[in-house]
């Protein structure tokens, strides 16, 4: 440690990417670079953990246990958490640049991507992001309604892990749901849901699917649902060789698992997940009440893509299947932050190795950095963010270090960013500013009160927690215990 005043960093967003960045900063900043660092994390919700709390499926408690790593970071004496603070509303980019040497944007990709087909807005057609937020108790989605009591068949569009999460949640048996932290409002509806068949649609083939192996395997182990794959459809989708997929170990294993599913005799469960391939929805069709009643599908074939690999090309073949519910799980999308550069095409903050770039000059903006999905797009699993955050932190520490002090300080000028000098790098001043703008600010001890409260509610039923899902009740519990 030095006698210099500490370098102060603001991390905007408290999901995995934000926490890995904070963790690396507090560890590495004090280490090889001899920089004395303080980290403040700003979060729009009263609660931290981003998609670990509001995205990871409730029946995946082991994945959620990664928060123990983030709790260690939060316990660091040079870390502060300010929840219920919205960037662009309570605090601006300019405010943060005045108070911090650097800002790390870690806001993820919260929006859904539309399909752009007729009928997409019919009642019964939903974005998977909304359904996932609803069953996970995200306060933005608590009020939504999903009519799981009328529809018998649901269609899920997409071949990624979110599609599998949605499909699984729709068919989990009440006994499988009961011990989870599924939001109570969703638990009540899911447990009584009448959906007996979920059709998952891949626009390409099994070899091109984005599923990961454990998630695909898990479908075959459900207590109350069979997994169905049609052998002829599988063979047809695998008929075109894909050298790229053949080199990919996850893809090869996915194909093996799907071949195994195609060869299996159904166990006779009353629910089923049907995995279908080479099919795209062409239109969502209304029933006589103006709700989603059917999905018109178009058969695709695989053709070489310009950049390599295979893409789906529509044929003339069509079929229509009855379905009262549809979920599009075709990927998330980043949204712009007020005053911060944004690339519309990739829906990310333009950057080089985590340094935010000025769109006009292409040069790094002093003191602005980015991590996670808003840096690289919505891909990878939680752990991917650890390496991603390390790259950004390395770039930041190199920019903060005096020239010649390790890092990539010797890198050519255009590759390196320059340090930003804030006018008021004062911990008390920024806290006072935030409290003046948001009197209902939630500190880390406020979150800990929420956490204890939720866990205590869950304990009698053997559940990890019962989530509070409305902002007012979260604030009430936090306020009772925080200073
Ligand atoms: P994803 O993995 O990118 O999958 C998106 C899927 O949507 C792809 O199969 C894609 O097909 C398809 N798609 C895109 N546009 C389409 C269109 N217009 N019509 C039909 N299909 C379309 O995205 P995700 O499922 O949202 O997951 C996001 C990330 O979170 C992934 O990295 C995922 O692994 C991760 N995640 C992990 C877990 C877990 O570890 N358990 C759980 C949930 C999410 P093409 O390949 O043809 O483009």
Short mmCIF file of N, CA, C and O in Angstrom, two decimals, residues 41-133:
data_model
loop_
_atom_site.label_atom_id
_atom_site.label_comp_id
_atom_site.label_asym_id
_atom_site.label_seq_id
_atom_site.Cartn_x
_atom_site.Cartn_y
_atom_site.Cartn_z
N UNK A 41 -20.04 -0.54 -5.70
CA UNK A 41 -20.88 -1.18 -6.71
C UNK A 41 -22.27 -0.57 -6.66
O UNK A 41 -22.86 -0.45 -5.59
N UNK A 42 -22.76 -0.18 -7.82
CA UNK A 42 -24.11 0.41 -7.92
C UNK A 42 -25.03 -0.59 -8.59
O UNK A 42 -24.63 -1.20 -9.60
N UNK A 43 -26.22 -0.76 -8.05
CA UNK A 43 -27.15 -1.75 -8.59
C UNK A 43 -28.56 -1.16 -8.64
O UNK A 43 -29.00 -0.53 -7.69
N UNK A 44 -29.24 -1.39 -9.76
CA UNK A 44 -30.58 -0.85 -9.95
C UNK A 44 -31.60 -1.46 -8.96
O UNK A 44 -32.48 -0.78 -8.46
N UNK A 45 -31.48 -2.76 -8.69
CA UNK A 45 -32.41 -3.43 -7.77
C UNK A 45 -31.88 -3.32 -6.34
O UNK A 45 -30.69 -3.10 -6.14
N UNK A 46 -32.74 -3.54 -5.36
CA UNK A 46 -32.23 -3.60 -3.99
C UNK A 46 -31.31 -4.82 -3.78
O UNK A 46 -30.46 -4.82 -2.90
N UNK A 47 -31.50 -5.87 -4.60
CA UNK A 47 -30.80 -7.14 -4.41
C UNK A 47 -29.65 -7.32 -5.40
O UNK A 47 -29.77 -6.93 -6.55
N UNK A 48 -28.54 -7.94 -4.96
CA UNK A 48 -27.43 -8.18 -5.88
C UNK A 48 -27.56 -9.52 -6.63
O UNK A 48 -28.56 -10.21 -6.49
N UNK A 49 -26.54 -9.86 -7.38
CA UNK A 49 -26.25 -11.15 -8.05
C UNK A 49 -26.81 -11.25 -9.46
O UNK A 49 -26.63 -12.27 -10.11
N UNK A 50 -27.49 -10.26 -9.98
CA UNK A 50 -27.91 -10.30 -11.38
C UNK A 50 -28.62 -11.58 -11.75
O UNK A 50 -29.54 -12.03 -11.05
N UNK A 51 -28.17 -12.19 -12.86
CA UNK A 51 -28.88 -13.39 -13.36
C UNK A 51 -28.70 -14.60 -12.46
O UNK A 51 -29.41 -15.59 -12.62
N UNK A 52 -27.76 -14.55 -11.50
CA UNK A 52 -27.65 -15.69 -10.58
C UNK A 52 -28.92 -15.74 -9.73
O UNK A 52 -29.45 -16.81 -9.43
N UNK A 53 -29.44 -14.59 -9.39
CA UNK A 53 -30.71 -14.56 -8.64
C UNK A 53 -31.92 -14.63 -9.58
O UNK A 53 -32.88 -15.31 -9.28
N UNK A 54 -31.84 -13.92 -10.71
CA UNK A 54 -33.08 -13.78 -11.49
C UNK A 54 -33.04 -14.49 -12.84
O UNK A 54 -33.99 -14.38 -13.59
N UNK A 55 -31.97 -15.24 -13.12
CA UNK A 55 -31.90 -15.94 -14.40
C UNK A 55 -31.70 -17.44 -14.24
O UNK A 55 -32.38 -18.24 -14.86
N UNK A 56 -30.77 -17.84 -13.37
CA UNK A 56 -30.49 -19.27 -13.17
C UNK A 56 -31.77 -19.96 -12.71
O UNK A 56 -32.48 -19.46 -11.84
N UNK A 57 -32.05 -21.10 -13.31
CA UNK A 57 -33.31 -21.79 -13.01
C UNK A 57 -33.35 -22.21 -11.54
O UNK A 57 -32.32 -22.63 -10.98
N UNK A 58 -34.52 -22.13 -10.91
CA UNK A 58 -34.64 -22.44 -9.48
C UNK A 58 -34.25 -23.88 -9.14
O UNK A 58 -33.86 -24.15 -8.00
N UNK A 59 -34.34 -24.80 -10.12
CA UNK A 59 -33.96 -26.19 -9.83
C UNK A 59 -32.45 -26.41 -10.04
O UNK A 59 -32.01 -27.55 -10.11
N UNK A 60 -31.69 -25.33 -10.14
CA UNK A 60 -30.24 -25.43 -10.26
C UNK A 60 -29.55 -24.75 -9.07
O UNK A 60 -28.76 -23.81 -9.26
N UNK A 61 -29.84 -25.20 -7.84
CA UNK A 61 -29.28 -24.50 -6.68
C UNK A 61 -27.76 -24.52 -6.62
O UNK A 61 -27.15 -23.60 -6.10
N UNK A 62 -27.14 -25.59 -7.19
CA UNK A 62 -25.67 -25.66 -7.13
C UNK A 62 -25.06 -24.50 -7.90
O UNK A 62 -24.05 -23.92 -7.49
N UNK A 63 -25.66 -24.17 -9.05
CA UNK A 63 -25.12 -23.06 -9.86
C UNK A 63 -25.22 -21.76 -9.04
O UNK A 63 -24.33 -20.93 -9.05
N UNK A 64 -26.31 -21.63 -8.30
CA UNK A 64 -26.52 -20.40 -7.53
C UNK A 64 -25.51 -20.25 -6.38
O UNK A 64 -25.30 -19.15 -5.88
N UNK A 65 -24.92 -21.38 -5.96
CA UNK A 65 -24.01 -21.30 -4.81
C UNK A 65 -22.73 -20.51 -5.14
O UNK A 65 -21.94 -20.21 -4.26
N UNK A 66 -22.57 -20.12 -6.41
CA UNK A 66 -21.43 -19.28 -6.79
C UNK A 66 -21.48 -17.94 -6.04
O UNK A 66 -20.46 -17.26 -5.91
N UNK A 67 -22.61 -17.57 -5.51
CA UNK A 67 -22.71 -16.29 -4.79
C UNK A 67 -21.78 -16.26 -3.56
O UNK A 67 -21.44 -15.19 -3.09
N UNK A 68 -21.38 -17.45 -3.08
CA UNK A 68 -20.45 -17.46 -1.92
C UNK A 68 -19.15 -16.74 -2.28
O UNK A 68 -18.55 -16.08 -1.45
N UNK A 69 -18.73 -16.89 -3.53
CA UNK A 69 -17.50 -16.21 -3.99
C UNK A 69 -17.74 -14.69 -3.96
O UNK A 69 -16.89 -13.92 -3.52
N UNK A 70 -18.93 -14.28 -4.42
CA UNK A 70 -19.22 -12.84 -4.48
C UNK A 70 -19.38 -12.27 -3.07
O UNK A 70 -19.04 -11.11 -2.82
N UNK A 71 -19.91 -13.10 -2.16
CA UNK A 71 -20.05 -12.63 -0.76
C UNK A 71 -18.68 -12.31 -0.17
O UNK A 71 -18.55 -11.37 0.61
N UNK A 72 -17.68 -13.10 -0.53
CA UNK A 72 -16.32 -12.84 -0.01
C UNK A 72 -15.84 -11.48 -0.51
O UNK A 72 -15.26 -10.70 0.24
N UNK A 73 -16.10 -11.19 -1.77
CA UNK A 73 -15.70 -9.89 -2.33
C UNK A 73 -16.44 -8.78 -1.59
O UNK A 73 -15.85 -7.75 -1.21
N UNK A 74 -17.74 -9.00 -1.36
CA UNK A 74 -18.56 -7.96 -0.71
C UNK A 74 -18.09 -7.70 0.72
O UNK A 74 -18.32 -6.61 1.27
N UNK A 75 -17.46 -8.71 1.35
CA UNK A 75 -17.01 -8.55 2.74
C UNK A 75 -15.69 -7.77 2.82
O UNK A 75 -15.24 -7.42 3.91
N UNK A 76 -15.08 -7.48 1.68
CA UNK A 76 -13.80 -6.78 1.68
C UNK A 76 -13.99 -5.37 2.25
O UNK A 76 -14.95 -4.67 1.90
N UNK A 77 -13.09 -4.93 3.13
CA UNK A 77 -13.29 -3.61 3.76
C UNK A 77 -13.29 -2.44 2.77
O UNK A 77 -13.79 -1.37 3.09
N UNK A 78 -12.74 -2.66 1.58
CA UNK A 78 -12.70 -1.57 0.59
C UNK A 78 -13.81 -1.69 -0.45
O UNK A 78 -13.72 -1.12 -1.53
N UNK A 79 -14.83 -2.46 -0.10
CA UNK A 79 -15.97 -2.64 -1.03
C UNK A 79 -17.23 -2.06 -0.40
O UNK A 79 -17.50 -2.27 0.78
N UNK A 80 -18.01 -1.32 -1.19
CA UNK A 80 -19.34 -0.86 -0.73
C UNK A 80 -20.38 -1.18 -1.79
O UNK A 80 -20.07 -1.17 -3.00
N UNK A 81 -21.61 -1.43 -1.34
CA UNK A 81 -22.71 -1.76 -2.25
C UNK A 81 -23.80 -0.71 -2.08
O UNK A 81 -24.19 -0.39 -0.96
N UNK A 82 -24.23 -0.15 -3.20
CA UNK A 82 -25.34 0.80 -3.18
C UNK A 82 -26.44 0.27 -4.10
O UNK A 82 -26.36 0.41 -5.33
N UNK A 83 -27.44 -0.37 -3.48
CA UNK A 83 -28.55 -0.92 -4.26
C UNK A 83 -29.69 0.07 -4.38
O UNK A 83 -29.76 1.07 -3.67
N UNK A 84 -30.61 -0.22 -5.32
CA UNK A 84 -31.77 0.62 -5.60
C UNK A 84 -31.34 1.96 -6.20
O UNK A 84 -32.02 2.97 -6.03
N UNK A 85 -30.21 1.95 -6.88
CA UNK A 85 -29.67 3.16 -7.52
C UNK A 85 -29.60 2.90 -9.03
O UNK A 85 -28.93 1.96 -9.46
N UNK A 86 -30.31 3.70 -9.79
CA UNK A 86 -30.36 3.48 -11.24
C UNK A 86 -29.41 4.44 -11.96
O UNK A 86 -29.54 5.66 -11.83
N UNK A 87 -28.49 3.85 -12.73
CA UNK A 87 -27.59 4.66 -13.55
C UNK A 87 -28.43 5.37 -14.61
O UNK A 87 -29.28 4.76 -15.25
N UNK A 88 -28.21 6.66 -14.76
CA UNK A 88 -28.98 7.42 -15.74
C UNK A 88 -30.21 8.08 -15.14
O UNK A 88 -30.81 8.95 -15.76
N UNK A 89 -30.58 7.63 -13.92
CA UNK A 89 -31.73 8.25 -13.24
C UNK A 89 -31.24 8.92 -11.95
O UNK A 89 -31.38 10.13 -11.76
N UNK A 90 -30.65 8.13 -11.07
CA UNK A 90 -30.15 8.70 -9.81
C UNK A 90 -28.74 9.21 -9.94
O UNK A 90 -28.29 10.05 -9.15
N UNK A 91 -28.02 8.66 -10.89
CA UNK A 91 -26.61 9.06 -11.04
C UNK A 91 -26.24 8.97 -12.52
O UNK A 91 -26.67 8.05 -13.21
N UNK A 92 -25.50 9.98 -12.98
CA UNK A 92 -25.15 10.01 -14.40
C UNK A 92 -23.70 9.58 -14.61
O UNK A 92 -22.91 9.49 -13.65
N UNK A 93 -23.38 9.36 -15.86
CA UNK A 93 -21.99 9.06 -16.22
C UNK A 93 -21.07 10.19 -15.73
O UNK A 93 -20.00 9.94 -15.17
N UNK A 94 -21.51 11.44 -15.90
CA UNK A 94 -20.68 12.59 -15.49
C UNK A 94 -20.48 12.60 -13.98
O UNK A 94 -19.39 12.88 -13.49
N UNK A 95 -21.56 12.28 -13.22
CA UNK A 95 -21.42 12.20 -11.76
C UNK A 95 -20.33 11.20 -11.38
O UNK A 95 -19.50 11.45 -10.51
N UNK A 96 -20.39 10.05 -12.05
CA UNK A 96 -19.42 9.01 -11.68
C UNK A 96 -18.01 9.40 -12.10
O UNK A 96 -17.05 9.16 -11.35
N UNK A 97 -17.89 10.03 -13.25
CA UNK A 97 -16.53 10.45 -13.68
C UNK A 97 -15.98 11.53 -12.74
O UNK A 97 -14.77 11.65 -12.58
N UNK A 98 -16.87 12.30 -12.10
CA UNK A 98 -16.39 13.32 -11.16
C UNK A 98 -15.88 12.68 -9.87
O UNK A 98 -15.01 13.24 -9.20
N UNK A 99 -16.44 11.51 -9.52
CA UNK A 99 -16.11 10.92 -8.21
C UNK A 99 -15.19 9.71 -8.27
O UNK A 99 -14.72 9.24 -7.23
N UNK A 100 -15.00 9.15 -9.45
CA UNK A 100 -14.22 7.91 -9.53
C UNK A 100 -13.13 8.02 -10.59
O UNK A 100 -13.30 8.69 -11.60
N UNK A 101 -12.04 7.29 -10.37
CA UNK A 101 -10.97 7.22 -11.37
C UNK A 101 -11.41 6.36 -12.55
O UNK A 101 -10.90 6.53 -13.66
N UNK A 102 -12.31 5.42 -12.28
CA UNK A 102 -12.77 4.57 -13.39
C UNK A 102 -14.17 4.04 -13.11
O UNK A 102 -14.56 3.84 -11.96
N UNK A 103 -14.92 3.86 -14.20
CA UNK A 103 -16.24 3.22 -14.14
C UNK A 103 -16.12 1.90 -14.89
O UNK A 103 -15.51 1.84 -15.96
N UNK A 104 -16.72 0.85 -14.31
CA UNK A 104 -16.81 -0.43 -15.02
C UNK A 104 -18.29 -0.70 -15.27
O UNK A 104 -19.06 -0.86 -14.31
N UNK A 105 -18.69 -0.71 -16.52
CA UNK A 105 -20.09 -1.02 -16.85
C UNK A 105 -20.27 -2.53 -16.88
O UNK A 105 -19.55 -3.24 -17.60
N UNK A 106 -21.22 -3.03 -16.08
CA UNK A 106 -21.45 -4.48 -15.97
C UNK A 106 -22.95 -4.73 -15.97
O UNK A 106 -23.47 -5.42 -15.09
N UNK A 107 -23.64 -4.14 -16.94
CA UNK A 107 -25.11 -4.12 -16.89
C UNK A 107 -25.76 -5.25 -17.68
O UNK A 107 -27.00 -5.32 -17.73
N UNK A 108 -24.97 -6.13 -18.30
CA UNK A 108 -25.54 -7.31 -18.92
C UNK A 108 -26.40 -7.02 -20.15
O UNK A 108 -26.30 -5.95 -20.77
N UNK A 109 -27.24 -7.99 -20.49
CA UNK A 109 -28.11 -7.90 -21.68
C UNK A 109 -29.54 -8.19 -21.23
O UNK A 109 -30.01 -9.32 -21.37
N UNK A 110 -30.23 -7.20 -20.68
CA UNK A 110 -31.52 -7.52 -20.05
C UNK A 110 -32.71 -7.66 -20.99
O UNK A 110 -33.75 -8.15 -20.58
N UNK A 111 -32.56 -7.26 -22.26
CA UNK A 111 -33.74 -7.26 -23.14
C UNK A 111 -33.82 -8.57 -23.94
O UNK A 111 -32.84 -9.31 -24.04
N UNK A 112 -34.98 -8.81 -24.52
CA UNK A 112 -35.14 -10.01 -25.35
C UNK A 112 -35.00 -9.62 -26.82
O UNK A 112 -35.04 -8.44 -27.16
N UNK A 113 -34.84 -10.61 -27.66
CA UNK A 113 -34.78 -10.35 -29.10
C UNK A 113 -36.09 -10.79 -29.74
O UNK A 113 -36.55 -11.90 -29.48
N UNK A 114 -36.71 -9.95 -30.55
CA UNK A 114 -37.96 -10.37 -31.20
C UNK A 114 -37.68 -11.29 -32.40
O UNK A 114 -36.59 -11.26 -32.97
N UNK A 115 -38.67 -12.09 -32.77
CA UNK A 115 -38.54 -12.95 -33.95
C UNK A 115 -38.87 -12.20 -35.23
O UNK A 115 -38.37 -12.54 -36.30
N UNK A 116 -39.75 -11.20 -35.09
CA UNK A 116 -40.15 -10.42 -36.26
C UNK A 116 -41.08 -11.18 -37.19
O UNK A 116 -40.96 -11.08 -38.41
N UNK A 117 -42.00 -11.97 -36.61
CA UNK A 117 -42.95 -12.71 -37.46
C UNK A 117 -44.38 -12.33 -37.07
O UNK A 117 -44.62 -11.86 -35.95
N UNK A 118 -45.34 -12.53 -37.98
CA UNK A 118 -46.72 -12.17 -37.66
C UNK A 118 -47.22 -12.92 -36.42
O UNK A 118 -46.89 -14.09 -36.21
N UNK A 119 -48.03 -12.22 -35.63
CA UNK A 119 -48.67 -12.84 -34.47
C UNK A 119 -47.80 -12.89 -33.23
O UNK A 119 -48.19 -13.41 -32.18
N UNK A 120 -46.60 -12.32 -33.32
CA UNK A 120 -45.66 -12.42 -32.20
C UNK A 120 -46.22 -11.77 -30.93
O UNK A 120 -45.84 -12.14 -29.82
N UNK A 121 -47.10 -10.79 -31.09
CA UNK A 121 -47.63 -10.08 -29.92
C UNK A 121 -48.97 -10.64 -29.43
O UNK A 121 -49.60 -10.05 -28.55
N UNK A 122 -49.42 -11.75 -29.97
CA UNK A 122 -50.69 -12.32 -29.51
C UNK A 122 -50.60 -12.70 -28.04
O UNK A 122 -49.52 -13.13 -27.58
N UNK A 123 -51.72 -12.59 -27.30
CA UNK A 123 -51.69 -13.11 -25.94
C UNK A 123 -51.32 -14.60 -25.97
O UNK A 123 -51.86 -15.34 -26.80
N UNK A 124 -50.41 -15.00 -25.12
CA UNK A 124 -49.95 -16.39 -25.13
C UNK A 124 -48.55 -16.52 -25.74
O UNK A 124 -47.88 -17.52 -25.54
N UNK A 125 -48.11 -15.48 -26.47
CA UNK A 125 -46.75 -15.49 -27.02
C UNK A 125 -45.88 -14.59 -26.14
O UNK A 125 -46.22 -13.43 -25.91
N UNK A 126 -44.79 -15.14 -25.64
CA UNK A 126 -43.98 -14.42 -24.64
C UNK A 126 -42.50 -14.49 -24.97
O UNK A 126 -42.04 -15.43 -25.62
N UNK A 127 -41.76 -13.53 -24.41
CA UNK A 127 -40.30 -13.61 -24.42
C UNK A 127 -39.88 -14.52 -23.27
O UNK A 127 -40.41 -14.40 -22.15
N UNK A 128 -38.94 -15.40 -23.52
CA UNK A 128 -38.44 -16.27 -22.44
C UNK A 128 -37.88 -15.43 -21.30
O UNK A 128 -38.02 -15.78 -20.13
N UNK A 129 -37.26 -14.30 -21.64
CA UNK A 129 -36.66 -13.45 -20.60
C UNK A 129 -37.72 -13.05 -19.55
O UNK A 129 -37.43 -13.00 -18.37
N UNK A 130 -38.96 -12.81 -20.03
CA UNK A 130 -40.03 -12.40 -19.10
C UNK A 130 -40.46 -13.57 -18.23
O UNK A 130 -40.69 -13.43 -17.03
N UNK A 131 -40.59 -14.74 -18.86
CA UNK A 131 -41.01 -15.93 -18.11
C UNK A 131 -39.96 -16.29 -17.06
O UNK A 131 -40.28 -16.58 -15.90
N UNK A 132 -38.69 -16.22 -17.48
CA UNK A 132 -37.59 -16.53 -16.56
C UNK A 132 -37.60 -15.54 -15.39
O UNK A 132 -37.48 -15.93 -14.22
N UNK A 133 -37.78 -14.24 -15.70
CA UNK A 133 -37.84 -13.23 -14.64
C UNK A 133 -39.03 -13.47 -13.72
O UNK A 133 -38.94 -13.30 -12.51
#
